[in-house]
Amino acid sequence: MEERLTELETRISLTEDLVDELNLAVYRQQQQIELLQQQLRHLYQQLQEGPVVAENPREQIPPHY
């Protein structure tokens, strides 16, 4: 009986550790999701402001070349 109780206590302890690790992973993922959503909103606002004009790389060369 004592052996079974010790085994159950060990399993509970390991399960609690696993739950803590999973909670931390979910928390980190939620932070990443919120950051990505913020970046997406920013990009969407930029698109709403008007088209992005790509510059010609040749126009970036200094005039002395």
mmCIF file of N, CA, C and O in Angstrom, residues 10-38:
data_model
loop_
_atom_site.group_PDB
_atom_site.id
_atom_site.type_symbol
_atom_site.label_atom_id
_atom_site.label_comp_id
_atom_site.label_asym_id
_atom_site.label_seq_id
_atom_site.Cartn_x
_atom_site.Cartn_y
_atom_site.Cartn_z
ATOM 1 N N THR A 10 4.411 10.520 -6.717
ATOM 2 C CA THR A 10 5.423 10.831 -7.734
ATOM 3 C C THR A 10 4.752 11.229 -9.038
ATOM 4 O O THR A 10 5.138 12.216 -9.675
ATOM 5 N N ARG A 11 3.742 10.491 -9.435
ATOM 6 C CA ARG A 11 3.021 10.812 -10.669
ATOM 7 C C ARG A 11 2.344 12.182 -10.584
ATOM 8 O O ARG A 11 2.347 12.955 -11.538
ATOM 9 N N ILE A 12 1.758 12.474 -9.449
ATOM 10 C CA ILE A 12 1.105 13.773 -9.262
ATOM 11 C C ILE A 12 2.134 14.895 -9.368
ATOM 12 O O ILE A 12 1.891 15.918 -10.005
ATOM 13 N N SER A 13 3.272 14.688 -8.764
ATOM 14 C CA SER A 13 4.328 15.694 -8.820
ATOM 15 C C SER A 13 4.792 15.937 -10.254
ATOM 16 O O SER A 13 4.952 17.086 -10.685
ATOM 17 N N LEU A 14 5.006 14.857 -10.998
ATOM 18 C CA LEU A 14 5.421 14.986 -12.390
ATOM 19 C C LEU A 14 4.333 15.643 -13.239
ATOM 20 O O LEU A 14 4.618 16.453 -14.126
ATOM 21 N N THR A 15 3.092 15.310 -12.940
ATOM 22 C CA THR A 15 1.970 15.906 -13.673
ATOM 23 C C THR A 15 1.880 17.408 -13.394
ATOM 24 O O THR A 15 1.648 18.205 -14.305
ATOM 25 N N GLU A 16 2.088 17.805 -12.160
ATOM 26 C CA GLU A 16 2.073 19.227 -11.821
ATOM 27 C C GLU A 16 3.187 19.976 -12.547
ATOM 28 O O GLU A 16 2.968 21.090 -13.037
ATOM 29 N N ASP A 17 4.360 19.366 -12.632
ATOM 30 C CA ASP A 17 5.467 19.982 -13.363
ATOM 31 C C ASP A 17 5.119 20.142 -14.844
ATOM 32 O O ASP A 17 5.395 21.178 -15.454
ATOM 33 N N LEU A 18 4.515 19.113 -15.411
ATOM 34 C CA LEU A 18 4.125 19.159 -16.817
ATOM 35 C C LEU A 18 3.075 20.242 -17.064
ATOM 36 O O LEU A 18 3.157 20.991 -18.044
ATOM 37 N N VAL A 19 2.107 20.350 -16.170
ATOM 38 C CA VAL A 19 1.069 21.373 -16.305
ATOM 39 C C VAL A 19 1.701 22.768 -16.233
ATOM 40 O O VAL A 19 1.334 23.655 -17.003
ATOM 41 N N ASP A 20 2.653 22.969 -15.342
ATOM 42 C CA ASP A 20 3.348 24.256 -15.249
ATOM 43 C C ASP A 20 4.089 24.586 -16.547
ATOM 44 O O ASP A 20 4.048 25.717 -17.026
ATOM 45 N N GLU A 21 4.762 23.605 -17.110
ATOM 46 C CA GLU A 21 5.477 23.806 -18.374
ATOM 47 C C GLU A 21 4.506 24.138 -19.506
ATOM 48 O O GLU A 21 4.768 25.023 -20.325
ATOM 49 N N LEU A 22 3.391 23.433 -19.559
ATOM 50 C CA LEU A 22 2.392 23.686 -20.589
ATOM 51 C C LEU A 22 1.776 25.079 -20.431
ATOM 52 O O LEU A 22 1.541 25.780 -21.422
ATOM 53 N N ASN A 23 1.509 25.478 -19.196
ATOM 54 C CA ASN A 23 0.973 26.818 -18.956
ATOM 55 C C ASN A 23 1.946 27.887 -19.434
ATOM 56 O O ASN A 23 1.539 28.879 -20.036
ATOM 57 N N LEU A 24 3.232 27.691 -19.184
ATOM 58 C CA LEU A 24 4.246 28.645 -19.628
ATOM 59 C C LEU A 24 4.303 28.695 -21.154
ATOM 60 O O LEU A 24 4.397 29.772 -21.745
ATOM 61 N N ALA A 25 4.203 27.540 -21.794
ATOM 62 C CA ALA A 25 4.222 27.498 -23.255
ATOM 63 C C ALA A 25 3.010 28.229 -23.831
ATOM 64 O O ALA A 25 3.127 28.999 -24.796
ATOM 65 N N VAL A 26 1.844 28.021 -23.237
ATOM 66 C CA VAL A 26 0.629 28.696 -23.702
ATOM 67 C C VAL A 26 0.762 30.203 -23.496
ATOM 68 O O VAL A 26 0.382 30.996 -24.368
ATOM 69 N N TYR A 27 1.304 30.618 -22.380
ATOM 70 C CA TYR A 27 1.508 32.043 -22.096
ATOM 71 C C TYR A 27 2.430 32.673 -23.137
ATOM 72 O O TYR A 27 2.130 33.741 -23.676
ATOM 73 N N ARG A 28 3.529 32.009 -23.443
ATOM 74 C CA ARG A 28 4.464 32.528 -24.447
ATOM 75 C C ARG A 28 3.820 32.589 -25.833
ATOM 76 O O ARG A 28 4.008 33.546 -26.581
ATOM 77 N N GLN A 29 3.060 31.582 -26.180
ATOM 78 C CA GLN A 29 2.378 31.579 -27.470
ATOM 79 C C GLN A 29 1.362 32.712 -27.551
ATOM 80 O O GLN A 29 1.226 33.355 -28.591
ATOM 81 N N GLN A 30 0.667 32.970 -26.459
ATOM 82 C CA GLN A 30 -0.301 34.065 -26.443
ATOM 83 C C GLN A 30 0.400 35.407 -26.639
ATOM 84 O O GLN A 30 -0.098 36.271 -27.359
ATOM 85 N N GLN A 31 1.576 35.565 -26.033
ATOM 86 C CA GLN A 31 2.342 36.795 -26.236
ATOM 87 C C GLN A 31 2.734 36.947 -27.706
ATOM 88 O O GLN A 31 2.640 38.044 -28.271
ATOM 89 N N GLN A 32 3.172 35.865 -28.323
ATOM 90 C CA GLN A 32 3.552 35.906 -29.730
ATOM 91 C C GLN A 32 2.353 36.221 -30.608
ATOM 92 O O GLN A 32 2.455 37.004 -31.565
ATOM 93 N N ILE A 33 1.205 35.642 -30.297
ATOM 94 C CA ILE A 33 -0.011 35.902 -31.075
ATOM 95 C C ILE A 33 -0.382 37.378 -30.976
ATOM 96 O O ILE A 33 -0.709 38.015 -31.981
ATOM 97 N N GLU A 34 -0.321 37.938 -29.782
ATOM 98 C CA GLU A 34 -0.664 39.345 -29.602
ATOM 99 C C GLU A 34 0.303 40.252 -30.364
ATOM 100 O O GLU A 34 -0.122 41.240 -30.974
ATOM 101 N N LEU A 35 1.588 39.916 -30.362
ATOM 102 C CA LEU A 35 2.570 40.694 -31.111
ATOM 103 C C LEU A 35 2.288 40.613 -32.610
ATOM 104 O O LEU A 35 2.308 41.631 -33.312
ATOM 105 N N LEU A 36 2.006 39.433 -33.106
ATOM 106 C CA LEU A 36 1.694 39.262 -34.523
ATOM 107 C C LEU A 36 0.421 40.002 -34.910
ATOM 108 O O LEU A 36 0.347 40.597 -35.993
ATOM 109 N N GLN A 37 -0.573 39.997 -34.041
ATOM 110 C CA GLN A 37 -1.798 40.726 -34.318
ATOM 111 C C GLN A 37 -1.536 42.230 -34.386
ATOM 112 O O GLN A 37 -2.067 42.923 -35.252
ATOM 113 N N GLN A 38 -0.706 42.713 -33.491
ATOM 114 C CA GLN A 38 -0.346 44.126 -33.492
ATOM 115 C C GLN A 38 0.382 44.491 -34.783
ATOM 116 O O GLN A 38 0.090 45.517 -35.406
#
